[in-house]
Short mmCIF file of C-alpha atoms in Angstrom, two decimals:
data_model
loop_
_atom_site.label_atom_id
_atom_site.label_comp_id
_atom_site.label_asym_id
_atom_site.label_seq_id
_atom_site.Cartn_x
_atom_site.Cartn_y
_atom_site.Cartn_z
CA MET A 1 39.19 6.13 -36.57
CA SER A 2 38.76 3.01 -34.43
CA THR A 3 41.69 1.42 -32.39
CA THR A 4 41.60 -1.71 -34.78
CA VAL A 5 42.11 0.32 -37.89
CA LEU A 6 44.94 2.42 -36.17
CA LEU A 7 46.61 -0.74 -35.17
CA LYS A 8 46.34 -2.10 -38.61
CA SER A 9 47.90 1.17 -40.22
CA GLN A 10 50.86 0.54 -38.13
CA PRO A 11 53.80 -1.67 -38.68
CA ALA A 12 53.61 -5.11 -37.18
CA GLY A 13 56.91 -4.52 -35.49
CA ILE A 14 55.53 -1.53 -33.61
CA ILE A 15 52.65 -3.34 -32.37
CA THR A 16 54.56 -6.02 -30.90
CA ARG A 17 57.02 -4.06 -29.22
CA ARG A 18 53.98 -2.05 -27.97
CA ARG A 19 52.33 -5.12 -26.63
CA ILE A 20 55.60 -6.45 -25.02
CA LEU A 21 55.94 -3.00 -23.56
CA TYR A 22 52.49 -3.00 -22.06
CA ALA A 23 52.82 -6.97 -20.92
CA VAL A 24 56.05 -5.79 -18.93
CA TRP A 25 54.48 -2.87 -17.46
CA ILE A 26 51.45 -4.99 -16.16
CA ALA A 27 53.61 -7.69 -14.91
CA GLY A 28 55.50 -4.96 -12.87
CA VAL A 29 52.40 -3.46 -11.42
CA VAL A 30 51.15 -7.09 -10.42
CA ALA A 31 54.54 -7.83 -9.02
CA LEU A 32 54.38 -4.53 -6.88
CA PHE A 33 50.98 -5.48 -5.66
CA CYS A 34 52.26 -8.81 -4.83
CA LEU A 35 54.74 -7.15 -2.42
CA HIS A 36 52.23 -5.58 -0.24
CA PHE A 37 51.72 -9.32 1.58
CA PRO A 38 54.93 -10.19 2.85
CA HIS A 39 55.40 -9.42 6.73
CA LEU A 40 51.59 -8.88 6.97
CA LEU A 41 52.10 -8.83 10.69
CA ALA A 42 54.81 -6.55 10.85
CA ASP A 43 54.53 -2.85 12.39
CA PHE A 44 53.47 -0.06 10.63
CA PRO A 45 56.57 1.47 9.19
CA ASN A 46 58.45 2.94 12.26
CA ASN A 47 60.07 6.33 12.02
CA SER A 48 58.08 7.10 8.77
CA PRO A 49 56.82 10.56 8.14
CA TRP A 50 53.25 9.55 8.66
CA MET A 51 52.51 9.65 12.61
CA ASP A 52 48.84 8.12 12.81
CA TYR A 53 47.58 6.67 15.98
CA SER A 54 45.27 4.56 13.84
CA LYS A 55 47.90 1.79 14.25
CA TYR A 56 47.45 1.89 17.92
CA THR A 57 43.79 1.23 17.70
CA ASP A 58 41.48 1.57 14.71
CA GLU A 59 42.33 -1.56 13.58
CA GLY A 60 40.63 -3.29 16.76
CA TRP A 61 38.10 -0.39 17.34
CA TYR A 62 36.48 -0.84 13.91
CA ALA A 63 36.74 -4.60 13.80
CA ASN A 64 35.52 -5.03 17.57
CA ALA A 65 32.06 -6.03 16.92
CA ALA A 66 33.14 -9.15 14.57
CA VAL A 67 36.23 -9.86 17.20
CA ARG A 68 33.90 -9.82 20.24
CA HIS A 69 31.29 -12.31 18.38
CA PHE A 70 33.65 -15.00 18.62
CA VAL A 71 35.68 -14.00 21.76
CA PHE A 72 32.71 -12.92 24.01
CA GLY A 73 29.95 -14.81 21.99
CA HIS A 74 27.89 -11.45 21.12
CA TRP A 75 29.10 -8.30 19.11
CA TYR A 76 28.01 -5.70 21.58
CA LEU A 77 29.17 -4.88 25.00
CA HIS A 78 26.61 -2.34 26.86
CA GLY A 79 28.75 0.91 28.05
CA ASP A 80 31.96 0.10 25.98
CA PHE A 81 33.09 1.43 22.65
CA ASN A 82 30.75 0.17 20.06
CA PRO A 83 31.18 1.88 16.59
CA ALA A 84 29.81 -0.65 14.82
CA VAL A 85 26.22 0.70 15.61
CA ALA A 86 26.78 3.25 13.25
CA LEU A 87 29.42 1.88 11.01
CA PRO A 88 28.31 -1.94 10.49
CA VAL A 89 29.49 -2.57 7.11
CA TRP A 90 33.15 -3.41 7.64
CA PRO A 91 32.78 -5.66 10.91
CA LEU A 92 30.08 -7.49 9.36
CA LEU A 93 32.46 -8.55 6.25
CA LEU A 94 35.06 -9.12 8.92
CA GLY A 95 32.66 -11.53 10.70
CA LEU A 96 32.35 -13.47 7.39
CA VAL A 97 36.22 -13.44 7.01
CA PHE A 98 36.58 -14.83 10.66
CA HIS A 99 33.99 -17.48 10.19
CA PHE A 100 36.48 -19.21 7.82
CA THR A 101 39.69 -18.07 9.68
CA GLY A 102 39.11 -17.66 13.07
CA VAL A 103 39.97 -14.14 14.73
CA SER A 104 43.19 -13.27 13.10
CA LEU A 105 45.08 -9.75 12.31
CA ALA A 106 46.57 -11.28 9.36
CA ALA A 107 43.31 -12.22 7.94
CA ALA A 108 41.91 -8.83 8.61
CA ARG A 109 44.86 -7.23 6.86
CA ALA A 110 44.57 -9.56 3.78
CA ALA A 111 40.90 -8.79 3.41
CA ALA A 112 42.04 -4.99 3.11
CA LEU A 113 44.78 -5.78 0.93
CA GLY A 114 42.22 -7.93 -1.25
CA ILE A 115 40.19 -4.65 -1.43
CA LEU A 116 43.10 -2.66 -2.40
CA GLY A 117 43.31 -5.27 -5.41
CA ILE A 118 39.74 -4.64 -6.50
CA ASN A 119 40.51 -0.74 -6.08
CA LEU A 120 43.41 -1.06 -8.68
CA LEU A 121 41.09 -3.04 -10.85
CA LEU A 122 38.46 -0.42 -10.69
CA THR A 123 40.75 2.39 -11.32
CA TRP A 124 41.95 0.61 -14.64
CA ARG A 125 38.53 0.18 -15.64
CA ILE A 126 37.52 3.61 -14.84
CA MET A 127 40.44 5.21 -16.68
CA ARG A 128 39.92 3.16 -19.60
CA ARG A 129 36.75 4.63 -20.31
CA PHE A 130 38.30 8.13 -21.07
CA ALA A 131 42.14 7.41 -21.57
CA PRO A 132 44.50 5.17 -23.67
CA GLN A 133 46.04 2.06 -21.77
CA TRP A 134 49.24 3.82 -21.28
CA VAL A 135 47.28 6.64 -19.50
CA ALA A 136 45.38 3.97 -17.14
CA LEU A 137 48.55 2.09 -16.43
CA THR A 138 49.97 5.46 -15.44
CA ALA A 139 47.10 5.84 -12.74
CA VAL A 140 47.55 2.37 -11.54
CA SER A 141 51.41 2.61 -11.11
CA ILE A 142 51.31 5.65 -8.91
CA LEU A 143 48.93 3.99 -6.49
CA VAL A 144 50.68 0.61 -6.54
CA ALA A 145 54.18 2.25 -6.06
CA ASN A 146 53.29 4.55 -3.41
CA PRO A 147 54.68 3.99 -0.29
CA PHE A 148 52.15 6.15 1.68
CA LEU A 149 49.18 3.73 0.20
CA TYR A 150 51.23 0.99 0.81
CA ALA A 151 51.80 1.56 4.53
CA PHE A 152 48.07 2.23 5.06
CA SER A 153 46.48 -0.17 3.14
CA ARG A 154 48.17 -2.87 4.90
CA LEU A 155 46.31 -1.97 7.90
CA ALA A 156 42.84 -3.25 8.48
CA LEU A 157 41.26 0.10 8.24
CA LEU A 158 38.08 1.64 6.97
CA GLU A 159 39.60 3.60 3.80
CA PRO A 160 40.13 0.68 1.29
CA LEU A 161 36.34 -0.16 1.66
CA THR A 162 35.12 2.93 1.55
CA THR A 163 37.15 3.63 -1.73
CA CYS A 164 36.08 0.64 -3.24
CA LEU A 165 32.17 1.55 -2.68
CA LEU A 166 33.36 4.93 -4.16
CA LEU A 167 34.77 3.90 -7.21
CA CYS A 168 31.89 1.06 -7.70
CA SER A 169 29.55 4.04 -7.78
CA TRP A 170 31.34 5.90 -10.26
CA LEU A 171 31.75 3.16 -12.70
CA LEU A 172 28.25 2.58 -12.32
CA ALA A 173 27.66 6.12 -12.86
CA LEU A 174 29.67 6.62 -16.15
CA ARG A 175 27.71 3.63 -17.44
CA LEU A 176 24.70 5.15 -17.38
CA ARG A 177 24.74 6.86 -20.68
CA HIS A 178 22.58 5.18 -23.44
CA ARG A 179 20.95 3.17 -20.63
CA SER A 180 17.01 3.45 -20.44
CA GLY A 181 14.02 2.04 -18.81
CA LYS A 182 14.30 -0.55 -15.66
CA ARG A 183 18.03 -1.30 -16.67
CA ARG A 184 18.70 2.45 -15.72
CA VAL A 185 16.65 2.65 -12.71
CA ALA A 186 18.30 -0.68 -11.42
CA ARG A 187 21.92 1.27 -11.77
CA LEU A 188 20.67 4.43 -10.21
CA THR A 189 19.41 2.13 -7.17
CA ALA A 190 22.60 0.29 -7.14
CA ILE A 191 24.37 3.50 -6.79
CA GLY A 192 22.14 4.85 -3.97
CA VAL A 193 22.89 1.61 -2.21
CA LEU A 194 26.66 2.20 -2.65
CA LEU A 195 26.36 5.46 -1.42
CA CYS A 196 24.44 4.10 1.68
CA LEU A 197 26.89 1.46 2.46
CA MET A 198 29.97 3.85 2.09
CA VAL A 199 28.45 6.15 4.65
CA LEU A 200 27.56 3.30 6.97
CA THR A 201 31.35 2.06 6.53
CA LYS A 202 32.73 5.49 7.50
CA THR A 203 30.44 8.55 8.22
CA PRO A 204 32.56 11.13 6.82
CA GLU A 205 32.66 9.81 3.49
CA LEU A 206 29.28 11.55 2.56
CA PHE A 207 31.49 14.52 1.74
CA LEU A 208 32.59 12.20 -1.15
CA ALA A 209 29.23 11.65 -2.32
CA GLY A 210 29.16 14.82 -4.37
CA SER A 211 31.49 13.28 -6.90
CA THR A 212 29.16 10.51 -7.80
CA TRP A 213 26.26 13.13 -8.02
CA PHE A 214 28.15 14.88 -10.45
CA LEU A 215 28.88 11.90 -12.63
CA VAL A 216 25.14 11.03 -12.45
CA ALA A 217 24.09 14.58 -13.61
CA TRP A 218 26.98 14.01 -16.45
CA ALA A 219 25.27 10.61 -17.56
CA CYS A 220 21.91 12.54 -18.06
CA GLU A 221 23.87 15.38 -20.00
CA PHE A 222 22.88 17.76 -17.29
CA ARG A 223 19.37 17.98 -18.59
CA THR A 224 17.31 19.43 -15.75
CA GLY A 225 14.11 16.94 -15.87
CA ALA A 226 16.38 13.90 -16.42
CA THR A 227 18.97 14.54 -13.84
CA LEU A 228 16.37 15.49 -11.04
CA ARG A 229 14.79 12.18 -11.68
CA ALA A 230 18.18 10.37 -11.69
CA LEU A 231 19.24 12.10 -8.56
CA GLY A 232 16.12 11.45 -6.70
CA ILE A 233 16.28 7.89 -7.42
CA VAL A 234 19.80 7.66 -6.08
CA ALA A 235 18.65 9.81 -3.16
CA ALA A 236 15.85 7.50 -2.22
CA ALA A 237 17.94 4.22 -2.81
CA ALA A 238 20.56 5.68 -0.55
CA VAL A 239 18.19 7.05 2.53
CA VAL A 240 15.34 4.50 2.54
CA PRO A 241 18.18 1.69 3.83
CA TRP A 242 20.05 4.02 6.02
CA CYS A 243 16.48 5.17 7.62
CA ALA A 244 15.75 1.54 7.98
CA TRP A 245 18.76 0.79 9.71
CA SER A 246 18.46 3.89 11.95
CA LEU A 247 14.72 3.42 13.00
CA LEU A 248 14.79 -0.05 13.16
CA ALA A 249 18.15 -1.24 15.01
CA VAL A 250 19.63 2.04 16.38
CA ARG A 251 16.98 4.24 17.60
CA PRO A 252 15.31 1.72 19.74
CA HIS A 253 18.35 -0.14 20.97
CA TYR A 254 21.59 1.75 20.57
CA ARG A 255 20.84 5.18 20.26
CA VAL A 256 23.12 6.33 23.20
CA ASP A 257 26.24 4.37 21.18
CA PHE A 258 25.17 6.06 18.05
CA LEU A 259 25.56 9.56 19.39
CA TYR A 260 28.62 8.53 21.51
CA LEU A 261 30.81 7.79 18.39
CA PHE A 262 30.15 11.48 16.91
CA ALA A 263 30.71 13.00 20.67
CA ALA A 264 33.68 10.95 20.70
CA ASN A 265 35.30 12.39 17.41
CA THR A 266 34.41 16.11 18.08
CA TRP A 267 37.61 18.08 18.04
CA SER A 268 38.36 21.54 19.57
CA GLN A 269 37.34 24.13 16.81
CA PRO A 270 39.49 27.06 15.77
CA THR A 271 38.32 30.48 16.91
CA GLY A 272 38.07 33.61 14.36
CA LEU A 273 38.48 33.72 10.47
CA ARG A 274 42.27 33.30 10.65
CA GLY A 275 41.93 30.27 13.03
CA HIS A 276 39.48 28.55 10.45
CA MET A 277 41.62 29.38 7.40
CA MET A 278 44.57 27.89 9.08
CA ALA A 279 42.68 24.67 9.84
CA TYR A 280 42.00 24.15 5.95
CA TRP A 281 45.52 25.26 5.01
CA TRP A 282 46.74 22.67 7.18
CA ALA A 283 44.02 20.22 5.72
CA LEU A 284 45.32 21.17 2.16
CA HIS A 285 48.80 20.70 3.48
CA GLY A 286 48.37 17.17 4.99
CA THR A 287 48.21 16.28 1.06
CA LEU A 288 52.03 16.25 1.10
CA TRP A 289 51.75 13.13 3.16
CA ILE A 290 51.05 11.49 0.06
CA GLY A 291 54.18 12.44 -1.59
CA ARG A 292 55.64 15.72 -2.10
CA VAL A 293 56.94 15.14 -5.79
CA LEU A 294 53.36 14.11 -6.61
CA CYS A 295 51.77 16.96 -5.25
CA LEU A 296 54.01 19.52 -6.48
CA THR A 297 53.85 17.81 -10.02
CA ALA A 298 49.76 18.00 -9.65
CA CYS A 299 50.22 21.73 -8.94
CA GLY A 300 52.18 22.32 -12.09
CA VAL A 301 49.71 20.17 -14.28
CA ALA A 302 46.97 22.19 -12.94
CA ALA A 303 48.64 25.50 -13.87
CA ALA A 304 49.57 24.07 -17.21
CA LEU A 305 45.76 23.06 -17.89
CA VAL A 306 44.52 26.19 -16.62
CA VAL A 307 46.67 28.26 -18.98
CA ALA A 308 45.99 26.05 -21.82
CA ALA A 309 42.28 26.29 -21.27
CA GLY A 310 42.59 30.22 -21.69
CA VAL A 311 44.05 29.98 -24.92
CA ARG A 312 41.54 29.66 -27.76
CA ARG A 313 42.08 27.59 -30.84
CA ARG A 314 45.66 26.74 -30.16
CA PHE A 315 45.30 23.06 -30.23
CA ASP A 316 43.69 21.20 -33.15
CA GLY A 317 41.86 24.22 -34.10
CA ALA A 318 39.43 24.16 -31.32
CA ASP A 319 38.98 25.21 -27.63
CA SER A 320 41.95 23.99 -25.77
CA GLY A 321 39.73 22.45 -22.94
CA ARG A 322 38.17 20.40 -25.44
CA ALA A 323 41.20 19.63 -27.47
CA LEU A 324 43.07 18.28 -24.26
CA GLY A 325 40.14 16.68 -23.08
CA PHE A 326 40.47 17.50 -19.70
CA TRP A 327 38.41 20.09 -18.47
CA SER A 328 35.47 18.28 -20.30
CA ASN A 329 36.19 14.96 -19.18
CA PRO A 330 33.75 14.08 -16.16
CA LEU A 331 36.06 12.08 -14.29
CA SER A 332 38.67 15.12 -14.00
CA ILE A 333 36.02 16.94 -12.38
CA ALA A 334 34.92 14.22 -10.19
CA SER A 335 38.11 13.82 -9.05
CA LEU A 336 38.83 17.24 -8.08
CA MET A 337 35.27 17.13 -5.97
CA ALA A 338 36.27 13.75 -4.33
CA ALA A 339 39.97 15.10 -3.20
CA GLY A 340 38.34 18.31 -2.27
CA GLY A 341 35.64 16.56 -0.31
CA THR A 342 37.95 14.97 2.06
CA ILE A 343 40.26 17.95 2.46
CA PHE A 344 37.10 20.36 3.23
CA PHE A 345 36.20 17.44 5.96
CA ALA A 346 39.80 17.39 7.65
CA GLY A 347 39.78 21.29 7.83
CA TRP A 348 36.10 21.34 9.13
CA ALA A 349 36.76 18.92 11.67
CA ASN A 350 40.22 20.43 12.50
CA HIS A 351 41.85 17.05 12.62
CA PRO A 352 43.91 15.89 9.43
CA GLN A 353 45.17 12.82 10.10
CA PRO A 354 47.41 10.91 7.62
CA ARG A 355 44.93 7.91 7.38
CA TYR A 356 42.21 10.22 5.96
CA TYR A 357 44.30 10.96 2.92
CA ALA A 358 44.31 7.24 1.64
CA ALA A 359 41.03 8.31 -0.09
CA VAL A 360 42.64 11.46 -1.80
CA ILE A 361 45.47 9.62 -3.62
CA TYR A 362 43.01 7.67 -5.67
CA PRO A 363 41.60 11.14 -7.23
CA LEU A 364 45.07 12.44 -7.32
CA ALA A 365 46.30 9.72 -9.33
CA PHE A 366 43.11 10.22 -11.83
CA PHE A 367 44.11 13.95 -11.73
CA LEU A 368 47.96 13.37 -12.71
CA ALA A 369 47.55 10.59 -15.10
CA LEU A 370 44.83 12.43 -17.07
CA GLY A 371 46.36 15.64 -16.72
CA ALA A 372 49.78 14.66 -17.84
CA GLY A 373 48.41 12.55 -20.64
CA SER A 374 46.36 15.27 -21.86
CA LEU A 375 49.42 17.91 -21.93
CA ALA A 376 51.94 15.45 -23.19
CA ALA A 377 50.02 13.40 -26.09
CA ARG A 378 47.51 16.40 -27.53
CA ALA A 379 49.02 19.80 -26.95
CA ARG A 380 50.60 20.94 -29.94
CA SER A 381 52.25 24.05 -27.70
CA LEU A 382 55.65 23.07 -27.40
CA ALA A 383 56.17 24.39 -23.90
CA LEU A 384 52.93 22.81 -22.67
CA ARG A 385 53.90 19.41 -24.37
CA ALA A 386 57.16 19.86 -22.35
CA VAL A 387 55.26 20.44 -19.13
CA GLY A 388 53.38 17.27 -19.95
CA ALA A 389 56.70 15.10 -20.45
CA ALA A 390 58.03 16.79 -17.30
CA ALA A 391 55.13 15.89 -15.41
CA LEU A 392 55.39 12.31 -16.55
CA ALA A 393 59.10 12.07 -15.81
CA ALA A 394 58.29 13.16 -12.39
CA ILE A 395 55.69 10.69 -11.86
CA ALA A 396 58.03 7.70 -13.19
CA GLY A 397 60.68 9.36 -10.58
CA ALA A 398 58.19 9.15 -8.04
CA CYS A 399 57.50 5.52 -8.69
CA ILE A 400 60.93 4.48 -8.67
CA ALA A 401 61.61 6.07 -5.47
CA GLY A 402 58.48 4.71 -4.05
CA THR A 403 59.30 1.18 -5.16
CA ILE A 404 62.90 1.40 -3.55
CA GLN A 405 61.21 3.15 -0.13
CA ILE A 406 58.76 -0.03 -0.32
CA GLY A 407 61.72 -2.54 -0.81
CA GLY A 408 63.34 -1.12 2.33
CA TYR A 409 60.11 -1.76 4.34
CA LEU A 410 60.11 -5.16 3.23
CA ARG A 411 63.73 -5.72 3.49
CA TYR A 412 63.86 -4.37 7.18
CA PRO A 413 60.70 -5.53 9.00
CA GLU A 414 59.97 -4.78 12.54
CA TYR A 415 57.58 -6.77 14.62
CA THR A 416 57.59 -4.76 17.70
CA TRP A 417 54.00 -4.52 18.30
CA TRP A 418 53.51 -8.22 17.32
CA ASN A 419 55.74 -9.34 19.78
CA ALA A 420 54.66 -7.20 22.53
CA ALA A 421 51.06 -8.58 22.10
CA GLN A 422 52.05 -12.24 21.97
CA THR A 423 53.89 -11.64 25.12
CA ILE A 424 51.25 -10.01 26.94
CA ALA A 425 48.82 -12.89 25.61
CA HIS A 426 51.07 -15.25 27.25
CA THR A 427 51.68 -13.71 30.32
CA ILE A 428 47.77 -13.42 30.89
CA GLU A 429 47.34 -16.96 29.77
CA GLN A 430 49.90 -18.13 32.45
CA GLN A 431 47.58 -16.77 35.28
CA PRO A 432 44.62 -18.99 34.84
CA ALA A 433 43.25 -17.92 38.40
CA SER A 434 42.65 -14.40 37.04
CA GLN A 435 40.13 -12.84 34.63
CA ARG A 436 41.24 -12.82 31.03
CA VAL A 437 39.63 -9.87 30.41
CA LEU A 438 42.21 -6.86 29.59
CA LEU A 439 41.51 -3.03 30.10
CA SER A 440 43.44 -1.01 27.74
CA ILE A 441 42.78 1.83 25.07
CA SER A 442 44.46 -0.68 22.61
CA GLY A 443 42.86 -3.51 24.19
CA ASP A 444 40.38 -4.15 20.80
CA GLU A 445 43.71 -4.29 18.62
CA LEU A 446 45.24 -6.66 21.21
CA SER A 447 42.23 -8.68 21.10
CA LEU A 448 42.14 -8.83 17.48
CA MET A 449 45.90 -9.57 17.62
CA THR A 450 45.72 -12.42 20.31
CA GLY A 451 41.95 -13.29 21.08
CA ILE A 452 42.37 -11.80 24.52
CA PRO A 453 39.01 -10.39 25.54
CA ALA A 454 39.17 -6.60 25.99
CA ILE A 455 37.64 -3.55 26.94
CA CYS A 456 38.39 0.26 26.29
CA ASP A 457 39.44 2.20 29.31
CA ASP A 458 39.08 5.56 27.61
CA TYR A 459 36.01 5.40 25.47
CA GLY A 460 32.63 4.09 26.21
CA THR A 461 29.31 5.38 27.20
CA TRP A 462 29.51 4.01 30.74
CA ASP A 463 32.00 5.77 33.41
CA LEU A 464 35.21 3.51 33.82
CA PRO A 465 34.17 2.64 37.42
CA PHE A 466 31.11 1.40 36.37
CA ARG A 467 32.51 -0.51 33.28
CA ILE A 468 35.36 -2.55 35.44
CA HIS A 469 32.46 -3.44 37.91
CA ALA A 470 30.44 -4.85 35.20
CA TYR A 471 33.11 -6.73 33.32
CA GLN A 472 35.48 -7.30 36.28
CA PRO A 473 38.86 -7.06 33.91
CA GLY A 474 41.97 -8.81 35.56
CA TRP A 475 44.52 -6.72 33.54
CA PHE A 476 45.26 -3.03 32.69
CA ALA A 477 47.60 -2.12 29.85
CA THR A 478 48.60 1.25 29.36
CA TRP A 479 51.11 3.32 26.96
CA ASN A 480 54.37 5.06 28.72
CA GLU A 481 52.57 5.71 32.02
CA VAL A 482 49.18 5.61 33.93
CA ASP A 483 47.13 8.38 33.55
CA GLU A 484 45.98 9.86 36.85
CA GLY A 485 42.27 10.09 36.14
CA THR A 486 42.04 6.44 35.22
CA LEU A 487 44.22 5.67 38.15
CA GLU A 488 41.77 7.22 40.35
CA ASP A 489 38.88 5.48 38.61
CA LEU A 490 40.56 2.07 39.08
CA ASN A 491 41.49 2.42 42.66
CA THR A 492 37.65 2.54 43.49
CA GLN A 493 38.00 -0.99 43.18
CA TYR A 494 41.15 -2.23 42.31
CA SER A 495 45.10 -1.92 43.24
CA LEU A 496 47.85 -2.27 40.28
CA GLU A 497 50.47 -4.76 40.25
CA PHE A 498 53.32 -4.14 37.73
CA ALA A 499 53.59 -7.12 35.53
CA GLY A 500 55.71 -6.14 32.66
CA GLU A 501 56.82 -3.44 30.21
CA TYR A 502 57.16 -4.13 26.36
CA TRP A 503 58.53 -1.81 23.91
CA ALA A 504 56.88 -0.94 20.46
CA PHE A 505 56.63 1.47 17.92
CA ASP A 506 58.39 4.89 17.60
CA ASP A 507 56.56 7.33 19.04
CA PRO A 508 58.25 8.76 21.84
CA ASP A 509 54.62 9.42 23.84
CA ARG A 510 53.91 5.91 23.23
CA ASN A 511 56.61 3.78 22.69
CA HIS A 512 56.58 1.10 25.47
CA LEU A 513 53.55 -0.73 26.87
CA LEU A 514 53.29 -0.97 30.57
CA LEU A 515 50.99 -4.07 31.85
CA PHE A 516 49.55 -4.54 35.26
CA ARG A 517 47.37 -7.13 37.04
CA MET A 518 44.61 -5.74 38.62
CA LEU A 519 43.89 -6.94 42.13
CA PRO A 520 40.28 -6.52 43.49
CA LEU A 521 40.47 -4.43 46.86
CA PRO A 522 38.60 -5.89 49.83
CA LEU A 523 35.05 -4.91 50.16
CA ALA A 524 35.44 -3.03 52.84
CA ARG A 525 38.36 -0.65 51.23
CA GLN A 526 36.18 -0.36 48.16
CA THR A 527 34.58 3.43 47.49
CA TYR A 528 32.37 2.50 44.33
CA ASP A 529 28.79 2.90 44.80
CA GLU A 530 26.80 0.71 42.42
CA ARG A 531 23.51 1.82 43.21
CA GLU A 532 24.62 5.39 42.63
CA GLU A 533 26.42 4.78 39.22
CA GLU A 534 23.55 2.63 37.98
CA SER A 535 21.08 5.67 38.72
CA GLU A 536 23.79 7.94 37.11
CA ASN A 537 24.32 6.26 33.82
CA ALA A 538 20.61 5.61 33.49
CA GLY A 539 19.81 9.28 33.56
CA LYS A 540 22.51 9.38 30.72
#
């Protein structure tokens, strides 16, 4: 029976009340999304359960090519940290934004929030292909009222864009059915290009591509010949542009920087079977950062769906999986694959960080909304319907609690990091005789916030003595204390003069920033041998 006939068969009053309820619900979702924009320059929430170093560095690191284009006049700095060589999509997008706004942290964060808005719309469109309106609104509500996603989506990180590209590929894959000829090939090609852009935005997102491949196979009804042809077109469309970028740009010009990005992100691996099992356990445990209630509810829903799938002909006189429409729903399987891909990568890299799970919350929202909706609305077993109703109640409670927590962040914003950055910029500007270049692990972040040119003291393809000789920074900033190895490298050419201390953030290991003026040593006292260093770095 069509939706139109169903609505006509219901009393007009019920239809009107339902429309009013949906209108209020949608207005609430829009209002919550709009609450992401106030206090855009405020700190990442201090004293939150999500300790992540991205708030110190990552916004600047992955935007530094766009920032340098306007600050230095060129996007690439030899010997420094240049992640745009391997991940060019986000800085290219920010470069377009900065063309109109100038270098601005607010503009970068607003761009990330704009992508969040697109992600919410994509979530709605994808869910509506398999679920009624209230189930789709449930998924969107989980996202927009989640304080974890609120906190990380307000940073100009890579995850919002990679999620957007993934959801776009899902939507195209779901629309492949009943398409043929050139239109089908065009959509398959677009899916491949989206996957390529996703990997060029953040390389580990390759682990999410399997979910899109599954949806393409589903669209081909898992027929072997059609599936292989479709996946071949997707693979070619993804590999060709990536190879073109690699062979035409990276290999002849930036090969060292490309390889260095992966070397810098390699973490110590566990030893033995138990060590690897614990790494994957902690990666799975990291999903609790998203929200304990949501994760525990997802476990309960999954258990109920497994039980339902094992009981034949209990619902609608058919197999329970088909009647519930969950395990036969391709979106359910794709969501599990996407979440599993991120968790697997975190365990494989032995480096679960809260920001990684910003890509898990979307498939979790799909899973919860579809699973709880299927149990509550379609199960004939009273016990299973009770589980579904309890799950929906838990989701509603989590959304209400999350909204209250978001309101607390909005009511009491802190600007410790922004104030420290502005004071540092003012101090540097008050010394026109000194070099304006700042040396710091958070230098790219400070450059994004203030426009002060900066290089990194910790990461780079050249050794630090050669980098400071090449770029001659006038200022050095470090968190809490000066590392002995860094001080030794600096003392080959500079002495440090204390210039200020600025409190920022909440981590006891990184909660006050020390600023030093770098004073060049007389040539007779410098121990740096330029010729030896040039020879060493040329060999690298």
